[in-house]
Coordinates of C-alpha atoms and ligand atoms in Angstrom, one line a residue:
X192 CA -0.5 -14.7 -21.6
X193 CA 1.5 -14.5 -23.7
X194 CA 2.4 -17.4 -25.7
X195 CA 4.0 -17.3 -29.3
X196 CA 6.5 -15.2 -28.0
X197 CA 8.9 -17.3 -30.4
X198 CA 8.6 -17.2 -33.7
X199 CA 8.7 -21.1 -34.1
X200 CA 5.7 -23.3 -32.4
X201 CA 6.6 -24.8 -29.5
X202 CA 4.1 -26.7 -27.2
X203 CA 2.8 -24.5 -25.6
X204 CA 1.2 -22.5 -28.4
X205 CA -0.6 -25.8 -29.5
X206 CA -4.5 -26.2 -28.6
X207 CA -5.5 -27.1 -25.2
X208 CA -7.0 -30.5 -26.3
X209 CA -3.7 -31.3 -28.3
X210 CA -1.4 -30.9 -25.6
X211 CA -3.7 -32.6 -22.9
X212 CA -3.6 -36.1 -21.7
X213 CA -7.2 -36.8 -23.1
X214 CA -8.9 -38.2 -20.0
X215 CA -7.5 -35.3 -18.0
X216 CA -9.3 -33.4 -20.8
X217 CA -12.4 -34.5 -20.9
X218 CA -12.2 -34.2 -16.8
X219 CA -11.6 -30.9 -17.4
X220 CA -14.2 -30.1 -19.7
X221 CA -16.6 -30.9 -17.2
X222 CA -15.2 -29.4 -14.3
X223 CA -15.5 -26.1 -17.0
X224 CA -18.7 -26.7 -17.6
X225 CA -19.8 -26.6 -13.9
X226 CA -17.8 -23.4 -13.6
X227 CA -19.5 -22.1 -16.6
X228 CA -16.8 -21.4 -19.1
X229 CA -18.2 -24.2 -21.6
X230 CA -21.8 -23.7 -22.6
X231 CA -23.8 -20.7 -21.0
X232 CA -24.4 -21.6 -17.8
X233 CA -23.5 -18.9 -15.4
X234 CA -20.7 -18.9 -13.1
X235 CA -20.9 -20.4 -10.1
X236 CA -20.5 -19.0 -6.2
X237 CA -17.1 -20.1 -4.3
X238 CA -19.4 -22.1 -2.0
X239 CA -21.2 -23.6 -5.1
X240 CA -17.7 -24.2 -6.4
X241 CA -17.2 -25.8 -2.6
X242 CA -20.3 -28.0 -3.4
X243 CA -19.3 -29.1 -6.6
X244 CA -15.6 -30.1 -5.2
X245 CA -17.3 -32.1 -2.5
X246 CA -19.2 -34.0 -4.8
X247 CA -16.8 -34.6 -7.4
X248 CA -14.4 -36.1 -4.4
X249 CA -12.0 -33.5 -5.0
X250 CA -11.1 -31.3 -1.6
X251 CA -11.1 -27.5 -2.2
X252 CA -8.5 -25.5 -1.0
X253 CA -10.1 -23.7 2.5
X254 CA -9.5 -20.2 2.9
X255 CA -10.5 -18.7 5.7
X256 CA -12.4 -15.4 7.1
X257 CA -10.0 -12.4 7.8
X258 CA -10.7 -8.9 10.1
X259 CA -9.7 -5.9 8.3
X260 CA -10.7 -2.4 8.1
X261 CA -11.9 -0.7 4.6
X262 CA -8.8 2.0 3.6
X263 CA -9.3 2.2 -0.2
X264 CA -12.5 2.1 -2.0
X265 CA -13.4 2.6 -5.8
X266 CA -16.5 3.8 -8.0
X267 CA -15.2 0.6 -10.4
X268 CA -17.8 -2.7 -10.0
X269 CA -16.2 -5.2 -8.2
X270 CA -15.8 -8.1 -10.7
X271 CA -17.9 -11.4 -9.0
X272 CA -15.6 -13.5 -6.9
X273 CA -16.2 -16.2 -9.3
X274 CA -14.3 -15.2 -11.7
X275 CA -11.5 -13.8 -9.8
X276 CA -10.9 -17.3 -8.4
X277 CA -11.1 -19.2 -11.6
X278 CA -9.5 -17.0 -14.2
X279 CA -5.8 -16.7 -13.1
X280 CA -2.5 -16.6 -14.1
X281 CA 0.0 -19.0 -12.4
X282 CA 1.8 -20.9 -15.2
X283 CA 3.2 -22.9 -11.8
X284 CA 0.0 -24.7 -12.3
X285 CA -0.6 -24.7 -15.7
X286 CA -1.2 -21.8 -18.8
X287 CA -4.8 -22.6 -19.2
X288 CA -6.5 -19.5 -17.1
X289 CA -8.4 -22.7 -15.5
X290 CA -5.7 -24.7 -14.4
X291 CA -5.0 -22.6 -11.2
X292 CA -8.3 -23.3 -10.0
X293 CA -8.1 -27.2 -11.1
X294 CA -4.6 -27.9 -10.4
X295 CA -4.1 -25.8 -7.1
X296 CA -6.4 -27.3 -4.9
X297 CA -4.0 -29.0 -2.9
X298 CA -1.5 -26.5 -2.9
X299 CA 0.3 -26.5 0.6
X300 CA 1.0 -22.9 2.2
X301 CA 1.2 -24.2 6.1
X302 CA 4.3 -24.1 7.0
X303 CA 5.1 -21.0 5.0
X304 CA 8.2 -19.2 5.2
X305 CA 9.1 -15.5 3.9
X306 CA 12.1 -14.0 4.1
X307 CA 13.2 -10.5 4.3
X308 CA 17.1 -10.5 3.5
X309 CA 19.7 -8.6 1.6
X310 CA 20.6 -5.0 2.0
X311 CA 18.9 -4.5 5.3
X312 CA 19.5 -3.7 8.9
X313 CA 17.5 -6.5 10.1
X314 CA 16.8 -9.6 8.1
X315 CA 13.2 -11.1 9.0
X316 CA 11.6 -14.1 8.8
X317 CA 7.6 -14.9 9.0
X318 CA 6.1 -17.8 9.4
X319 CA 2.5 -18.4 8.2
X320 CA 0.7 -16.8 10.9
X321 CA 2.4 -13.5 10.9
X322 CA 1.5 -13.0 7.5
X323 CA -2.0 -12.0 8.4
X324 CA -0.8 -11.0 12.2
X325 CA 2.3 -8.7 12.0
X326 CA 1.1 -5.9 10.4
X327 CA -3.0 -4.8 10.3
X328 CA -4.9 -5.5 7.6
X329 CA -6.6 -3.7 5.1
X330 CA -8.9 -4.1 2.2
X331 CA -8.3 -2.2 -1.2
X332 CA -10.4 -2.0 -4.2
X333 CA -8.3 -2.4 -7.0
X334 CA -8.5 -2.3 -10.9
X335 CA -5.8 -4.8 -12.3
X336 CA -4.9 -4.9 -16.0
X337 CA -3.0 -8.0 -17.4
X338 CA -1.1 -6.9 -20.3
X339 CA -3.7 -9.8 -21.9
X340 CA -6.0 -6.3 -21.9
X341 CA -8.7 -7.9 -19.5
X342 CA -8.7 -6.3 -16.2
X343 CA -10.8 -7.0 -13.3
X344 CA -11.7 -4.9 -10.1
X345 CA -10.6 -6.9 -7.3
X346 CA -11.0 -5.8 -3.4
X347 CA -7.7 -7.1 -2.0
X348 CA -6.9 -7.5 2.0
X349 CA -3.3 -7.2 2.9
X350 CA -0.8 -4.4 4.1
X351 CA 1.3 -2.0 2.1
X352 CA 5.1 -3.0 1.6
X353 CA 6.4 -0.2 2.9
X354 CA 5.9 -1.5 6.6
X355 CA 7.5 -5.0 5.5
X356 CA 10.5 -3.3 4.3
X357 CA 10.8 -0.9 6.7
X358 CA 11.0 -3.4 9.8
X359 CA 13.9 -4.5 7.3
X360 CA 15.6 -1.4 7.9
X361 CA 17.1 -1.0 4.5
X362 CA 20.6 0.7 4.3
X363 CA 22.3 3.2 1.5
X364 CA 22.8 0.8 -0.8
X365 CA 19.4 -0.7 -1.3
X366 CA 17.8 0.4 -4.5
X367 CA 15.8 -2.2 -5.9
X368 CA 13.7 -4.9 -4.6
X369 CA 13.9 -8.5 -6.1
X370 CA 10.6 -10.8 -4.9
X371 CA 10.5 -15.1 -5.6
X372 CA 7.8 -17.1 -5.8
X373 CA 7.7 -20.8 -4.2
X374 CA 10.1 -23.0 -5.9
X375 CA 8.7 -26.7 -5.0
X376 CA 8.2 -28.6 -8.3
X377 CA 6.3 -31.7 -6.6
X378 CA 3.5 -29.4 -5.7
X379 CA 4.0 -26.6 -8.8
X380 CA 3.4 -29.1 -11.9
X381 CA 4.4 -26.1 -14.4
X382 CA 8.0 -26.1 -13.1
X383 CA 9.4 -29.7 -13.7
X384 CA 7.6 -29.9 -17.3
X385 CA 7.9 -26.9 -20.1
X386 CA 4.5 -27.8 -21.8
X387 CA 2.8 -26.9 -18.5
X388 CA 4.4 -23.9 -17.2
X389 CA 5.2 -22.9 -20.8
X390 CA 8.5 -22.5 -20.6
X391 CA 9.2 -20.3 -17.9
X392 CA 11.9 -19.9 -15.9
X393 CA 11.6 -21.4 -12.5
X394 CA 11.1 -19.8 -9.7
X395 CA 9.3 -17.0 -11.2
X396 CA 10.7 -13.3 -10.3
X397 CA 9.8 -10.1 -9.9
X398 CA 11.3 -6.9 -9.1
X399 CA 10.6 -2.9 -8.3
X400 CA 12.6 0.2 -7.6
X401 CA 12.6 0.9 -3.9
X402 CA 10.8 4.4 -4.3
X403 CA 7.5 2.2 -6.1
X404 CA 8.0 -0.5 -3.7
X405 CA 7.4 2.2 -0.6
X406 CA 4.8 3.8 -2.7
X407 CA 1.7 3.9 -0.4
X408 CA -0.4 1.9 -3.3
X409 CA 1.9 -1.0 -3.3
X410 CA 0.1 -3.8 -1.4
X411 CA 1.4 -7.5 0.3
X412 CA -2.1 -9.2 -0.2
X413 CA -2.7 -12.2 2.1
X414 CA -6.8 -12.5 1.2
X415 CA -9.5 -11.4 -1.0
X416 CA -13.0 -10.9 -0.8
X417 CA -13.3 -11.0 2.8
X418 CA -10.8 -14.5 3.3
X419 CA -7.5 -15.3 2.8
X420 CA -6.1 -16.2 -0.6
X421 CA -7.2 -19.0 -2.7
X422 CA -3.6 -20.7 -4.4
X423 CA -4.7 -19.4 -8.1
X424 CA -4.1 -16.2 -6.4
X425 CA -1.2 -16.7 -4.7
X426 CA -1.7 -17.8 -1.6
X427 CA -0.7 -17.5 1.2
X428 CA 1.3 -13.8 0.1
X429 CA 1.3 -12.5 -3.3
X430 CA 2.5 -8.6 -4.2
X431 CA -0.8 -5.9 -5.9
X432 CA 0.9 -3.1 -7.9
X433 CA -2.5 -2.0 -9.5
X434 CA -0.4 0.8 -11.7
X435 CA 1.7 -1.8 -13.8
X436 CA 0.5 -4.8 -16.0
X437 CA -0.7 -7.8 -14.0
X438 CA 2.9 -9.7 -14.6
X439 CA 4.2 -7.3 -11.8
X440 CA 2.4 -9.3 -9.3
X441 CA 4.3 -11.8 -8.2
X442 CA 2.8 -15.1 -6.1
X443 CA 3.0 -17.0 -3.6
X444 CA 6.7 -15.1 -2.8
X445 CA 9.0 -16.8 -0.4
X446 CA 12.1 -14.0 -1.0
X447 CA 12.3 -10.4 -0.8
X448 CA 15.6 -9.0 -1.2
X449 CA 16.8 -5.6 -1.1
X450 CA 19.4 -5.1 -3.4
X451 CA 21.6 -3.0 -5.3
X452 CA 21.2 -3.6 -8.7
X453 CA 18.0 -3.3 -11.1
X454 CA 17.0 -7.6 -10.5
X455 CA 15.7 -10.0 -13.5
X456 CA 12.3 -10.2 -14.4
X457 CA 10.9 -13.4 -15.6
X458 CA 8.5 -12.0 -18.4
X459 CA 11.6 -9.7 -19.5
X460 CA 13.9 -13.2 -19.3
X461 CA 11.6 -14.4 -21.5
X462 CA 10.7 -11.9 -24.1
X463 CA 12.8 -9.1 -23.1
X464 CA 11.3 -6.8 -26.7
X465 CA 8.0 -7.0 -25.3
X466 CA 8.0 -7.0 -21.4
X467 CA 10.1 -4.4 -19.8
X468 CA 11.1 -4.0 -16.0
X469 CA 8.5 -1.3 -15.5
X470 CA 5.3 -2.6 -17.2
X471 CA 3.3 0.1 -16.5
X472 CA 0.1 0.4 -17.6
X473 CA 0.2 3.0 -20.9
X474 CA -2.0 2.9 -23.5
X475 CA 0.3 4.9 -25.6
X476 CA 2.5 1.9 -25.6
X477 CA 1.6 -0.8 -28.0
X478 CA 3.0 -4.4 -27.0
X479 CA 4.8 -5.7 -29.9
X480 CA 1.6 -7.6 -30.9
X481 CA -1.1 -5.9 -29.9
X482 CA -2.7 -2.4 -29.1
X483 CA -3.0 -1.4 -25.1
X484 CA -5.2 1.4 -26.0
X485 CA -8.4 -0.3 -24.5
X486 CA -9.4 -3.3 -22.4
X487 CA -12.0 -6.5 -21.6
X488 CA -13.0 -5.2 -18.5
X489 CA -14.4 -9.1 -16.8
X490 CA -17.6 -8.2 -15.2
X491 CA -20.8 -9.7 -13.9
X492 CA -22.4 -10.8 -17.4
X493 CA -21.7 -14.1 -19.3
X494 CA -19.3 -14.8 -21.5
X495 CA -19.9 -12.3 -24.3
X496 CA -21.4 -9.2 -21.8
X497 CA -18.0 -8.1 -21.7
X498 CA -17.4 -4.8 -21.4
X499 CA -14.5 -2.9 -23.3
X500 CA -13.0 0.3 -22.1
X501 CA -10.3 2.5 -22.9
X502 CA -7.0 2.1 -21.0
X503 CA -6.1 4.5 -18.5
X504 CA -2.7 5.5 -18.2
X505 CA -0.9 4.1 -14.8
X506 CA -4.6 2.0 -15.0
X507 CA -5.9 5.5 -13.0
X508 CA -3.4 5.7 -10.7
X509 CA -2.0 8.3 -12.3
X510 CA -2.1 11.1 -9.4
X511 CA -0.3 8.5 -7.2
X512 CA 2.5 7.6 -9.0
X513 CA 3.4 9.7 -12.0
X514 CA 5.8 11.3 -10.2
X515 CA 8.4 8.3 -10.0
X516 CA 8.8 8.3 -13.1
X517 CA 9.2 12.0 -14.1
X518 CA 12.4 12.2 -16.2
X519 CA 11.5 8.9 -17.7
X520 CA 11.0 8.7 -21.5
X521 CA 8.4 5.9 -20.9
X522 CA 8.6 4.3 -24.6
X523 CA 12.3 3.3 -23.7
X524 CA 11.6 2.1 -20.5
X525 CA 8.4 -0.1 -21.1
Ligands
MTE1029 N1 3.5 -15.2 -10.2 C1 3.7 -16.6 -10.9 N2 4.4 -16.9 -9.4 N3 3.4 -16.7 -11.5 C2 2.7 -16.3 -12.8 O1 2.9 -17.5 -13.6 N4 1.0 -15.0 -13.7 C3 1.1 -13.1 -13.8 C4 0.8 -12.6 -12.0 N5 1.9 -12.8 -11.0 C5 1.9 -15.1 -12.4 C6 2.5 -14.4 -11.2 C7 0.2 -12.9 -14.4 S1 0.9 -12.6 -16.0 C8 -1.1 -12.2 -13.5 S2 -1.7 -11.4 -14.8 C9 -1.4 -11.9 -12.5 O2 -0.2 -13.1 -12.1 C10 -3.3 -12.7 -12.4 O3 -3.3 -12.9 -11.3 P1 -4.5 -13.8 -10.6 O4 -4.6 -15.0 -11.4 O5 -4.9 -13.1 -9.4 O6 -6.1 -12.5 -11.6

């Protein structure tokens, strides 16, 4: 996203070929060509992508099929899987949209530990298998609106965050929920290099008010398109908050802490005037540097067939969530 936050030019504002070592850059160009980002060829499906990886001696991350019930449908046309898994923001693996798919295939998610702690009656530690077994999995088709004014429609698989929080028995001091991504610079090159990681302070952290976290729409996702999450989308477990800008939906979570005070959040730390704690999708409140009135919906068309549509308040989930903010000035609480 979201580069150019400081007015001074930093390394992460340079065109990619100026900051990337040339060998890597050329390899990347050939990789991207296979994916259809360079030139006009169509995007590959994920199985075709796996073929490409095997031919090129790069092992793709292996996802597994999941069982789930369908619980939340949508009239919107789905964004093709090949785009959902290749156009990503995951700065721990680089700041270009195609960096995560290229750099995250070796990401090791098993074993994994997710701790639920803080103002709770019962601390929880979930291991890799618990993520898929502890709660029944549901498929939910949600719109995802990035603060950069593009959007997708994604069939997520997961369980409501509310179920996990209830299991931990929050006490009366719990007012907010703080989330943290894995910190592992050996696996996540962006965490040890300002150039690769865009100057973000790691680990990536996010937060919700407790009532937002308990809203039935708020999902802990472990999969998409019928399979477990690929690493570039936040394997093995991530948050999905469909009425907020995508940066709230923190990936590869290792800690969920119930807390008394509003927790710090990554983009707010980096640029407080541009990214607030609430970050509700709001076509009436522009980003200081661009309009939020419309968005580019990423669909099945080629690069030039992307659709511009009007952005909806709360990303179209007003009925389900507007009551959470009824006495709040959403211009101040952006
Ligand atoms: N989580 C972590 N840990 N690191 C990130 O860089 N990027 C955020 C969010 N979660 C990000 C993250 C942003 S800006 C967006 S738009 C969404 O992830 C993108 O999710 P996607 O790549 O699955 O589409």
